[in-house]
XYZ file of N, CA and C in Angstrom:
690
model
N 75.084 32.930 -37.922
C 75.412 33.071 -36.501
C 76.875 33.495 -36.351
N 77.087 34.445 -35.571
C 78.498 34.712 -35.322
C 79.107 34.382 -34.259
N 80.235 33.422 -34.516
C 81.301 33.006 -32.867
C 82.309 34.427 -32.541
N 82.080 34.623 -31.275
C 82.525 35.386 -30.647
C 83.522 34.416 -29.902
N 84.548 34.741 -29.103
C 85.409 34.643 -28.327
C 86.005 35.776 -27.649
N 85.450 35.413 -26.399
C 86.327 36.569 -25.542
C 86.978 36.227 -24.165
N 88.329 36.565 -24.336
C 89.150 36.614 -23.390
C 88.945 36.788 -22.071
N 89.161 36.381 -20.523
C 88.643 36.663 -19.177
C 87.488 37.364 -19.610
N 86.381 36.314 -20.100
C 84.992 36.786 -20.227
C 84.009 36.764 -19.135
N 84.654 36.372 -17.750
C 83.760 35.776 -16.538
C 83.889 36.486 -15.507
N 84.071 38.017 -15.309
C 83.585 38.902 -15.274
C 84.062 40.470 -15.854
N 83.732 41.048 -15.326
C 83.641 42.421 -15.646
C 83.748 43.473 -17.253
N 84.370 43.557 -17.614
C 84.092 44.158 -19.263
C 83.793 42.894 -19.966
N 84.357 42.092 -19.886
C 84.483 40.868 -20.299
C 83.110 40.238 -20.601
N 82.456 40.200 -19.127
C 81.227 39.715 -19.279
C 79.990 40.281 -19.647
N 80.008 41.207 -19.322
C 79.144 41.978 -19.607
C 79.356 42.520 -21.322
N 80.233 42.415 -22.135
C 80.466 42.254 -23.298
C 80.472 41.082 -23.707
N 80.015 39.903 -23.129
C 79.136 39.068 -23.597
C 77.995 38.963 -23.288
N 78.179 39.696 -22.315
C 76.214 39.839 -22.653
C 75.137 40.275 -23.415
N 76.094 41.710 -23.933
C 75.420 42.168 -24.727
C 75.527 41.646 -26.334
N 76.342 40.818 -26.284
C 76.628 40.370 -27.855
C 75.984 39.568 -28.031
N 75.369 38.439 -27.199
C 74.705 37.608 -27.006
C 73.093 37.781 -27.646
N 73.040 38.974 -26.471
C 71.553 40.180 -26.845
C 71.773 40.448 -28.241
N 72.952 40.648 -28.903
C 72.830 41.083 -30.019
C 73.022 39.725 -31.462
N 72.794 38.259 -30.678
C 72.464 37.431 -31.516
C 73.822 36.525 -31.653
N 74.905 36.756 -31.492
C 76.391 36.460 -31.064
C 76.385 35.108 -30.205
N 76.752 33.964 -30.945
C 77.252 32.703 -30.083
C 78.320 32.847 -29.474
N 78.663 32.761 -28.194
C 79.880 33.581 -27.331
C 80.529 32.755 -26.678
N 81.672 32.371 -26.598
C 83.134 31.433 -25.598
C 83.088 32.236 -25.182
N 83.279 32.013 -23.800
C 84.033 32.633 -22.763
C 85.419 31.956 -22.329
N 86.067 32.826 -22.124
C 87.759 32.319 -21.983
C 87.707 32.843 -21.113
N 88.396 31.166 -19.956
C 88.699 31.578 -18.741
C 90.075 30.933 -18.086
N 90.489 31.756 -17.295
C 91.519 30.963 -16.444
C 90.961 29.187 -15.406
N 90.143 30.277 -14.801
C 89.399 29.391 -13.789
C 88.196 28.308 -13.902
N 88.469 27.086 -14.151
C 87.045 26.168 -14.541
C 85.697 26.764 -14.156
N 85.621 27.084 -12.920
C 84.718 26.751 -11.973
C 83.849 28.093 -12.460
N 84.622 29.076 -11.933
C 84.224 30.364 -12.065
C 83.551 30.467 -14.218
N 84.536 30.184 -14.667
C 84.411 30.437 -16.170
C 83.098 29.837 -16.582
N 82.723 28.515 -15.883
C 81.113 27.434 -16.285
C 80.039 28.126 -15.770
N 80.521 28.907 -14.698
C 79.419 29.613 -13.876
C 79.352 30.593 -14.428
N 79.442 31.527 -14.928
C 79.638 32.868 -15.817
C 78.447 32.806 -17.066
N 79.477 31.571 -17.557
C 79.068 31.147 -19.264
C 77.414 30.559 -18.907
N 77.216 29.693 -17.869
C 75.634 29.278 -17.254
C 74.775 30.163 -16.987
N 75.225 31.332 -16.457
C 74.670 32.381 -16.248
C 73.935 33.597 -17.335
N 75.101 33.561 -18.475
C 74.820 34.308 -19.482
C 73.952 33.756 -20.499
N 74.230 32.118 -20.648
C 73.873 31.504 -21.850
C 74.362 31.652 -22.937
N 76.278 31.341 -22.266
C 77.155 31.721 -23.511
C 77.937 30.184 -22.982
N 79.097 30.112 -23.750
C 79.661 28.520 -23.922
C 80.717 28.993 -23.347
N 81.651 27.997 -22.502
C 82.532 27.710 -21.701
C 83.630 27.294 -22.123
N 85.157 28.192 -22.564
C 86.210 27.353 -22.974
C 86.983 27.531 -21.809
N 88.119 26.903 -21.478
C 89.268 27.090 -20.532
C 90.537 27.638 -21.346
N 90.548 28.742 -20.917
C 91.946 29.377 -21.221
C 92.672 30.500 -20.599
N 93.686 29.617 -20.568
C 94.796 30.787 -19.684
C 95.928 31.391 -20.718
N 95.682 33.011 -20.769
C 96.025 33.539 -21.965
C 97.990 33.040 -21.880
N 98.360 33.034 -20.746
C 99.914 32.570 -20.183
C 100.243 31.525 -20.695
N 99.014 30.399 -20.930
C 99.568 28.848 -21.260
C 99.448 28.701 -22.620
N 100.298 28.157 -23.205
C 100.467 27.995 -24.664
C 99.151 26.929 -24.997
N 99.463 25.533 -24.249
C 98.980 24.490 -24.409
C 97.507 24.480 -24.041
N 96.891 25.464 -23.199
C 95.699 26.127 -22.680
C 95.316 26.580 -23.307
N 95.757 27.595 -24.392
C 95.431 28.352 -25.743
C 94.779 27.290 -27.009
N 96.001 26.540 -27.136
C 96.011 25.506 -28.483
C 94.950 24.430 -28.227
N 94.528 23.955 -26.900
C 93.296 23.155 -26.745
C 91.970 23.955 -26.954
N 92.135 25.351 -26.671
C 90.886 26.367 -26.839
C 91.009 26.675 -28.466
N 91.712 26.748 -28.988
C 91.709 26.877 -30.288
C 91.034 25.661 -30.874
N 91.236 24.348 -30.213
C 90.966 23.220 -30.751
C 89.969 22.628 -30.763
N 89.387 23.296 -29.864
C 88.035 23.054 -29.452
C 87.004 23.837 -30.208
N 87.256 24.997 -30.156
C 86.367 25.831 -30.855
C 86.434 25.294 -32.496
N 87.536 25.037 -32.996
C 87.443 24.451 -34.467
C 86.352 23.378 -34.454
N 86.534 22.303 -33.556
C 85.924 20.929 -33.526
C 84.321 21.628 -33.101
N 84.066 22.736 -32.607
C 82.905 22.494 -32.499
C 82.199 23.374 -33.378
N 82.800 24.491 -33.696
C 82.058 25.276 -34.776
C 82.889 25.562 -36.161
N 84.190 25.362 -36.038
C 83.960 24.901 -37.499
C 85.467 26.458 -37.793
N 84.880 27.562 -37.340
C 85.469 29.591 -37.472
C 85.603 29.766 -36.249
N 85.948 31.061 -36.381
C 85.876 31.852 -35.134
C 85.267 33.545 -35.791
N 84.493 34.180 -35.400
C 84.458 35.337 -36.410
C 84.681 36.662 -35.926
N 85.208 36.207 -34.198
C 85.418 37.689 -33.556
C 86.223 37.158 -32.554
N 87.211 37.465 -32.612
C 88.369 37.487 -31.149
C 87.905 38.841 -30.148
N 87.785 38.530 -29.368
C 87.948 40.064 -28.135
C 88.946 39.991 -27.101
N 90.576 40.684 -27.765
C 91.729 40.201 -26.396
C 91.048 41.055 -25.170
N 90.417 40.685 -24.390
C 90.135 40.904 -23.173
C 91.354 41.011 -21.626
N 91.438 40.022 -21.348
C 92.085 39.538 -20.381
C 93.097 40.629 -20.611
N 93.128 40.740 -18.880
C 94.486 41.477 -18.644
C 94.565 41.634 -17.169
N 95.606 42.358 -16.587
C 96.097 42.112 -15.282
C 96.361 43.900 -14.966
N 96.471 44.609 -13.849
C 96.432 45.363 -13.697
C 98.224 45.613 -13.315
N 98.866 44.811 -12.882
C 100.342 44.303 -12.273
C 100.593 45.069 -11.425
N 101.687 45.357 -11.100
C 102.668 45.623 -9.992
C 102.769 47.326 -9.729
N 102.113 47.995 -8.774
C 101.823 49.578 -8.464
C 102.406 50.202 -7.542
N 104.132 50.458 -7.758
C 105.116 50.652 -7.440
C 105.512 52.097 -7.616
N 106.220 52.674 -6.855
C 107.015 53.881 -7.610
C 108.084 53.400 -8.496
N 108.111 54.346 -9.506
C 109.015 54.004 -10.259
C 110.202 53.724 -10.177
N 111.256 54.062 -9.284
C 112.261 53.400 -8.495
C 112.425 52.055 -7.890
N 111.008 51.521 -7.902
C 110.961 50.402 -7.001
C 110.452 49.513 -7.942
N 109.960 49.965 -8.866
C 109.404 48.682 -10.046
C 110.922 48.013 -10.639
N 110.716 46.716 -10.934
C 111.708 45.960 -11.621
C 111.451 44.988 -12.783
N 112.273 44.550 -13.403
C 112.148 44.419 -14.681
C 111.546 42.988 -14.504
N 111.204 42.122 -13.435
C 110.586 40.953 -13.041
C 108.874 41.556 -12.983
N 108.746 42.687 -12.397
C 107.541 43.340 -11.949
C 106.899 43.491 -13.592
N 107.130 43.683 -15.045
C 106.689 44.298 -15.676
C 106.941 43.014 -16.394
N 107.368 42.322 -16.565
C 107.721 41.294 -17.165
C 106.614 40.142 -16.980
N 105.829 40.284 -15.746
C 104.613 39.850 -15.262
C 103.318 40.586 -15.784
N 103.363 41.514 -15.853
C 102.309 42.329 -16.371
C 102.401 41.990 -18.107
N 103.444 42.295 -18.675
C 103.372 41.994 -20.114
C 103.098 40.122 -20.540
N 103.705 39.656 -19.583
C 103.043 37.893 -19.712
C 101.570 37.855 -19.881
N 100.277 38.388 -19.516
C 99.116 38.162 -19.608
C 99.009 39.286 -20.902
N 99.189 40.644 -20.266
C 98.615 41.881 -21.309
C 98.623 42.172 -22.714
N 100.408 41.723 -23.025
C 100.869 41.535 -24.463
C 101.372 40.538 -24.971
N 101.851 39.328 -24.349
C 102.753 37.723 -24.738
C 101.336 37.611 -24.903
N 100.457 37.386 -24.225
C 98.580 36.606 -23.930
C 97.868 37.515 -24.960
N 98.310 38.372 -25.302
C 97.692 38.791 -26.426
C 97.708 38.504 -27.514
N 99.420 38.159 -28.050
C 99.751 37.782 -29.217
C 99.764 35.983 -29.394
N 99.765 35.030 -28.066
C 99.934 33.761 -28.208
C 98.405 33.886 -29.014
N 97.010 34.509 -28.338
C 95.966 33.671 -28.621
C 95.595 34.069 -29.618
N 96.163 35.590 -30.279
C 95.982 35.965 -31.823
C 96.126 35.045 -32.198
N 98.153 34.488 -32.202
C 98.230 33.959 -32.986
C 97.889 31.924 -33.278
N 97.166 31.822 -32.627
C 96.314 30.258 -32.244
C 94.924 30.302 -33.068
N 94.772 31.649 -32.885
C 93.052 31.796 -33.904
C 93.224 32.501 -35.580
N 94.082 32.522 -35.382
C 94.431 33.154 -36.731
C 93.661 32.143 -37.648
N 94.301 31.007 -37.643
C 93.708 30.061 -38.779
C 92.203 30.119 -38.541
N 91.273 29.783 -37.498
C 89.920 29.817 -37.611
C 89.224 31.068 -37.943
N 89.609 32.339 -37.428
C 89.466 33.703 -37.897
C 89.568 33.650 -39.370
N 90.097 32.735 -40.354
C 90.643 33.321 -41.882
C 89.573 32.091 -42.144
N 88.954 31.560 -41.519
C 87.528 30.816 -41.857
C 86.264 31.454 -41.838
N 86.597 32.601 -41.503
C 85.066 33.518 -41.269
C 84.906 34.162 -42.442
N 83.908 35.068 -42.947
C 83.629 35.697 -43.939
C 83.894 36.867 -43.589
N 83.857 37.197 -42.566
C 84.137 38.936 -41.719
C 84.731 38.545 -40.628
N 85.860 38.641 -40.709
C 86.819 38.000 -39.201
C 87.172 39.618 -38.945
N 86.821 39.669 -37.334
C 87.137 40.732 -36.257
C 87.998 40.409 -35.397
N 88.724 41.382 -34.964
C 89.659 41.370 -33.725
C 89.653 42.689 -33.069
N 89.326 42.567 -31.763
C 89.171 43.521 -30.653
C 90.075 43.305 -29.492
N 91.088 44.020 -29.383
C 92.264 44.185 -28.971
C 91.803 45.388 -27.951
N 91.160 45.315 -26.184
C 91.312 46.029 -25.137
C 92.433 46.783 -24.364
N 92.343 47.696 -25.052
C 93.463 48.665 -24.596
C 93.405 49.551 -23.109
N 93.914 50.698 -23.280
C 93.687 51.478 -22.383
C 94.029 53.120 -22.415
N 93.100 54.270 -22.044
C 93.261 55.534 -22.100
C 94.971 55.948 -21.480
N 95.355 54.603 -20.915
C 96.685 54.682 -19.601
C 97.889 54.612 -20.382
N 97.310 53.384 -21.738
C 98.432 53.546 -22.994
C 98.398 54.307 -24.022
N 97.684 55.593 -24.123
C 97.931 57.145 -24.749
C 98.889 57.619 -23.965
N 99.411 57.954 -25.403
C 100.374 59.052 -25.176
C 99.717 60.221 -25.364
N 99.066 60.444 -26.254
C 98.094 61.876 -26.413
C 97.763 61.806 -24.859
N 96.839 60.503 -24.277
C 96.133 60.702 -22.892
C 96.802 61.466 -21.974
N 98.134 60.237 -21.727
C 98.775 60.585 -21.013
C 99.780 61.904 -20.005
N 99.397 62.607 -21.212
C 100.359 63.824 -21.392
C 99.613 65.262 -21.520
N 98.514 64.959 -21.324
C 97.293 65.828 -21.121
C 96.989 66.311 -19.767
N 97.199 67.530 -19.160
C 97.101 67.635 -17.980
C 95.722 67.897 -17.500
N 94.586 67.803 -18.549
C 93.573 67.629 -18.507
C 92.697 66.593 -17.853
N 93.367 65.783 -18.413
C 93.016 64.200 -18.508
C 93.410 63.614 -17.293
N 92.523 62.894 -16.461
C 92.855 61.958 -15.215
C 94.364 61.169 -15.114
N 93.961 60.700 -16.546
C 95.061 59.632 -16.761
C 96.816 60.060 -16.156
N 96.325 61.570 -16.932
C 98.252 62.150 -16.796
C 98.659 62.073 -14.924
N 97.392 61.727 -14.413
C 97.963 62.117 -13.001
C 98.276 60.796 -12.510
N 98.007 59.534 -13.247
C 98.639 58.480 -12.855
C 99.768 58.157 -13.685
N 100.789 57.223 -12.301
C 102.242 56.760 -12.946
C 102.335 55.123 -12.536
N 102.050 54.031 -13.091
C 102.108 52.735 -13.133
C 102.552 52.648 -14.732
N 104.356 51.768 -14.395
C 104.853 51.920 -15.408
C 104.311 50.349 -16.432
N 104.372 49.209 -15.853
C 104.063 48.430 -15.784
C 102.394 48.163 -16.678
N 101.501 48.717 -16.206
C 100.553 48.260 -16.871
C 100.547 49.357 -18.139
N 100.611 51.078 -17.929
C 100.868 51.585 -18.767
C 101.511 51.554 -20.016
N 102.821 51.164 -20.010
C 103.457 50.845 -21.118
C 102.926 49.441 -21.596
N 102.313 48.626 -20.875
C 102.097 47.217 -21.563
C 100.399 47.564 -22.573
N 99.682 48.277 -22.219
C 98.563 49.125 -23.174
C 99.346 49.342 -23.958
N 100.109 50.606 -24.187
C 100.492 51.321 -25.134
C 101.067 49.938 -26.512
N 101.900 49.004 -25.897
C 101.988 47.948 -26.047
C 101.014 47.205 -27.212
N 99.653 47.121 -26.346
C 98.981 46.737 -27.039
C 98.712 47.398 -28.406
N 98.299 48.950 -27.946
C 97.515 49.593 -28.817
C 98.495 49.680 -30.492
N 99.826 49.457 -30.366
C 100.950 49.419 -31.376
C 100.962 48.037 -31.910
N 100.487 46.965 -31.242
C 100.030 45.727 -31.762
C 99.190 45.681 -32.774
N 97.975 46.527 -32.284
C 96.876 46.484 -33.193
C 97.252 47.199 -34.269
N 97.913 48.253 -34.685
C 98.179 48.795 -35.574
C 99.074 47.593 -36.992
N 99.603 46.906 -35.812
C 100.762 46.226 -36.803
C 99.986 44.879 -37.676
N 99.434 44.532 -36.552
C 98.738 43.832 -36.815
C 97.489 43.777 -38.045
N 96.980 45.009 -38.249
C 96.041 45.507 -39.064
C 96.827 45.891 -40.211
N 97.929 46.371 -40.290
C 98.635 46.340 -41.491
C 98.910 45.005 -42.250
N 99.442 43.899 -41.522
C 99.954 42.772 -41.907
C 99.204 41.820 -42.473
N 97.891 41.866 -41.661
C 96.470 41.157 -41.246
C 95.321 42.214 -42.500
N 95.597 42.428 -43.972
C 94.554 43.186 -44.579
C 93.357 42.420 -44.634
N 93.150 41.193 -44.091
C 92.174 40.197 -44.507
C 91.579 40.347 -43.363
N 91.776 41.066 -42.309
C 91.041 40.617 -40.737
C 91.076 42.527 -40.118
N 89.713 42.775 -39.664
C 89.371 43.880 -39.238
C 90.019 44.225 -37.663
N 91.171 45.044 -37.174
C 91.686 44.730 -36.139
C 91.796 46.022 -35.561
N 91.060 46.611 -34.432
C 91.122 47.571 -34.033
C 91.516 47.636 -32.202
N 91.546 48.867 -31.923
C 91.980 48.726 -30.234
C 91.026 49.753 -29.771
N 90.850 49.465 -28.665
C 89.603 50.157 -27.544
C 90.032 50.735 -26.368
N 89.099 51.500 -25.854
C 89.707 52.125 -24.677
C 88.284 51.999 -23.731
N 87.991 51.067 -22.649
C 87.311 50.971 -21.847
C 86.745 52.423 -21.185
N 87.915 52.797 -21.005
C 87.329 54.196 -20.152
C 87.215 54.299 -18.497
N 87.264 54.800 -17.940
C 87.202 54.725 -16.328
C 86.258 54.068 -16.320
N 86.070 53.049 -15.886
C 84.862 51.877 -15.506
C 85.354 51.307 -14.304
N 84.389 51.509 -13.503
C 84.856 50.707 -12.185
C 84.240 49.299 -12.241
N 85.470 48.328 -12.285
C 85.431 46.547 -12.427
C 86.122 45.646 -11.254
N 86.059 44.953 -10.968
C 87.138 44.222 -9.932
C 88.853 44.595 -10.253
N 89.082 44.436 -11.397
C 90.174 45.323 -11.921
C 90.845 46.287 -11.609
N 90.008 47.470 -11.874
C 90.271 49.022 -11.318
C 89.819 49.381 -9.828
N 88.820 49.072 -9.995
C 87.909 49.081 -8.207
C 87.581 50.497 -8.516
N 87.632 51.200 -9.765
C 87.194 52.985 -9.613
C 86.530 53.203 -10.961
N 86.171 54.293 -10.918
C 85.737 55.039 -12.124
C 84.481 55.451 -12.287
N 84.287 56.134 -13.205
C 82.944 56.645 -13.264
C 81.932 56.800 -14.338
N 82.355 55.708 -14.765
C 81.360 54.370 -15.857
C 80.947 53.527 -15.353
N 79.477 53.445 -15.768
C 79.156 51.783 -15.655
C 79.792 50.994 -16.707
N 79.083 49.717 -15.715
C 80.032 48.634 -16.932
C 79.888 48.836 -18.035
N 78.150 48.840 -18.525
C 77.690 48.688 -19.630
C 78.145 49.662 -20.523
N 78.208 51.091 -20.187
C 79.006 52.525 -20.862
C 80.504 51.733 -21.096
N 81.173 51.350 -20.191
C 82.390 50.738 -20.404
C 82.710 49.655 -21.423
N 81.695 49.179 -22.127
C 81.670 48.224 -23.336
C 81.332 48.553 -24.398
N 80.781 49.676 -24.461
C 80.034 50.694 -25.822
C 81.257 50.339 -26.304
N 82.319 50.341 -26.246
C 83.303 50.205 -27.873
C 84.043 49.086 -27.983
N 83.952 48.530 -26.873
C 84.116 47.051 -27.593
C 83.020 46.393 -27.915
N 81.810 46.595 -27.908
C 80.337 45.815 -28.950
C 80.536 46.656 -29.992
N 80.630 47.907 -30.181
C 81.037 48.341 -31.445
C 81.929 48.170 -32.447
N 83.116 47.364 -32.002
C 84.000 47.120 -33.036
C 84.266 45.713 -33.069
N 83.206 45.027 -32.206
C 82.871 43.751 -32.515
C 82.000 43.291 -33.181
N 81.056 44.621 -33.588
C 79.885 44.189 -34.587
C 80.219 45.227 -35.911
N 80.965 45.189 -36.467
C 81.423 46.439 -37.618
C 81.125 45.159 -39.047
N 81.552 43.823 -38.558
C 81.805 43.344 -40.310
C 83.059 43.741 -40.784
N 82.447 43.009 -41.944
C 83.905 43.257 -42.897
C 84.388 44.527 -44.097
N 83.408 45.136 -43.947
C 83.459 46.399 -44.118
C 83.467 47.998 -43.065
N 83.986 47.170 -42.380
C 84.700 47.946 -40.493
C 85.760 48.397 -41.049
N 85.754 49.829 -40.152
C 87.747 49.718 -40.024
C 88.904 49.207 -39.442
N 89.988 49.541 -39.795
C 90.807 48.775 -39.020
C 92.048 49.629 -38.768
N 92.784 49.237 -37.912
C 93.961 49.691 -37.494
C 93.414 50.939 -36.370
N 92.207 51.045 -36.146
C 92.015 52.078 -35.041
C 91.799 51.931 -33.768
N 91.900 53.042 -32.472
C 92.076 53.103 -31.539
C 90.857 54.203 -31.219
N 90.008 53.688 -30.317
C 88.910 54.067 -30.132
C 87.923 54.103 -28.687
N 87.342 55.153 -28.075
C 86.506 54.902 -27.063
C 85.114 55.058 -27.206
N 84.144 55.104 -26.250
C 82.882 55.122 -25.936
C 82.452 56.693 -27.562
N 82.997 57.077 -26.827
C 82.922 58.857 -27.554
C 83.573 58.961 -29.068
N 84.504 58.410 -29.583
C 85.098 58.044 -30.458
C 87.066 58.233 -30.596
N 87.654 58.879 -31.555
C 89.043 58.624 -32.204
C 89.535 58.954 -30.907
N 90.731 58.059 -30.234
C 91.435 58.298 -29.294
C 93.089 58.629 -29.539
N 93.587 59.606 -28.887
C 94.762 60.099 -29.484
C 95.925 58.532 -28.943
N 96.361 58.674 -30.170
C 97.959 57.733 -29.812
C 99.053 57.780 -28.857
């Protein structure tokens, strides 16, 4: 049986990427900020209920603690959770404004890595799925092709890109643990409120690089379609 854990799993990519992992045989935490909402989610899916707020240290380390005490590993992290932040012109954004956005997107990324690390190095095929974004390409970005180049949110943008340089480092350091980054894709979620994915299209690559094993790759950055430029 494989433990999954995923980050703001109680709704939108989140959940629905536990749903399908579930479907695909996957014992699944859901990590949530919110009690209420997070029990109702996890009841719904017929996945298990942790409380965690990727911000709180001590919120983290009881979810870590829990999941040890009850299963023992962890065999798939999915950093999920994230915040869309502060959608300013660039003149008007401030270093408080982004400093909020990187507290959930990238601090909340690396606290709950680094809290599962030890149960992850208990698995036989330990995964990590690190949710990025097409918004943190620079290839994307800079493409006048591409939707993306026509948006400017400095704030959540750079805190992706953020990520997606995490995962890299991380996968170097980490040769024992399969660690790749994803790109949702325009999916319209409570999140975005747009796009022109369904959810379920919008999770094709994070169930994919949550079900690779230990003979997966790692250190990559990836969407629905496949290799995503850096």
């Amino acid at each position: 049986m494989t433990i999954t854990l995923i980050t703001g799993g109680n709704k939108g990519l989140g959940f629905e990427s536990a749903r399908r992992l579930i479907e695909l045989g996957h014992t699944v935490y859901i990590g949530a900020r919110d009690a209420e909402r997070g029990s109702k989610a996890a009841e719904e899916l017929g996945a298990r209920f942790v409380r965690l707020d990727v911000t709180d240290t001590d919120s983290i380390d009881a979810a870590a603690a829990e999941i040890l005490r009850t299963e023992g590993r962890l065999d798939v992290l999915v950093n999920n959770a994230g915040i869309t932040g502060a959608y300013k012109k660039p003149e008007d954004i401030t270093a408080a404004d982004i400093r909020q956005t990187y507290e959930t997107n990238v601090f909340g990324l690396v606290s709950v890595t680094h809290a599962f690390l030890p149960l992850l190095r208990r698995s036989e095929a330990p995964v990590i799925v690190n949710v990025s974004s097409g918004l943190g390409s620079f290839g994307t970005v800079t493409n006048p092709d591409r939707l993306e180049s026509q948006i400017n949110a400095l704030s959540y943008t750079s805190s992706k890109s953020a990520v997606t340089m995490l995962t890299i480092q991380y996968a170097k350091g980490l040769p024992d643990i399969r660690v790749n980054a994803v790109d949702p894709g325009a999916t319209k979620t409570d999140l975005t409120g747009q796009g022109h994915q369904t959810v379920t299209e919008g999770t094709d690559a994070i169930v994919k690089m949550a079900t690779i094993g230990k003979d997966g790759p790692t250190g990559t950055f990836t969407d629905r379609s496949g290799v995503m430029p850096w």
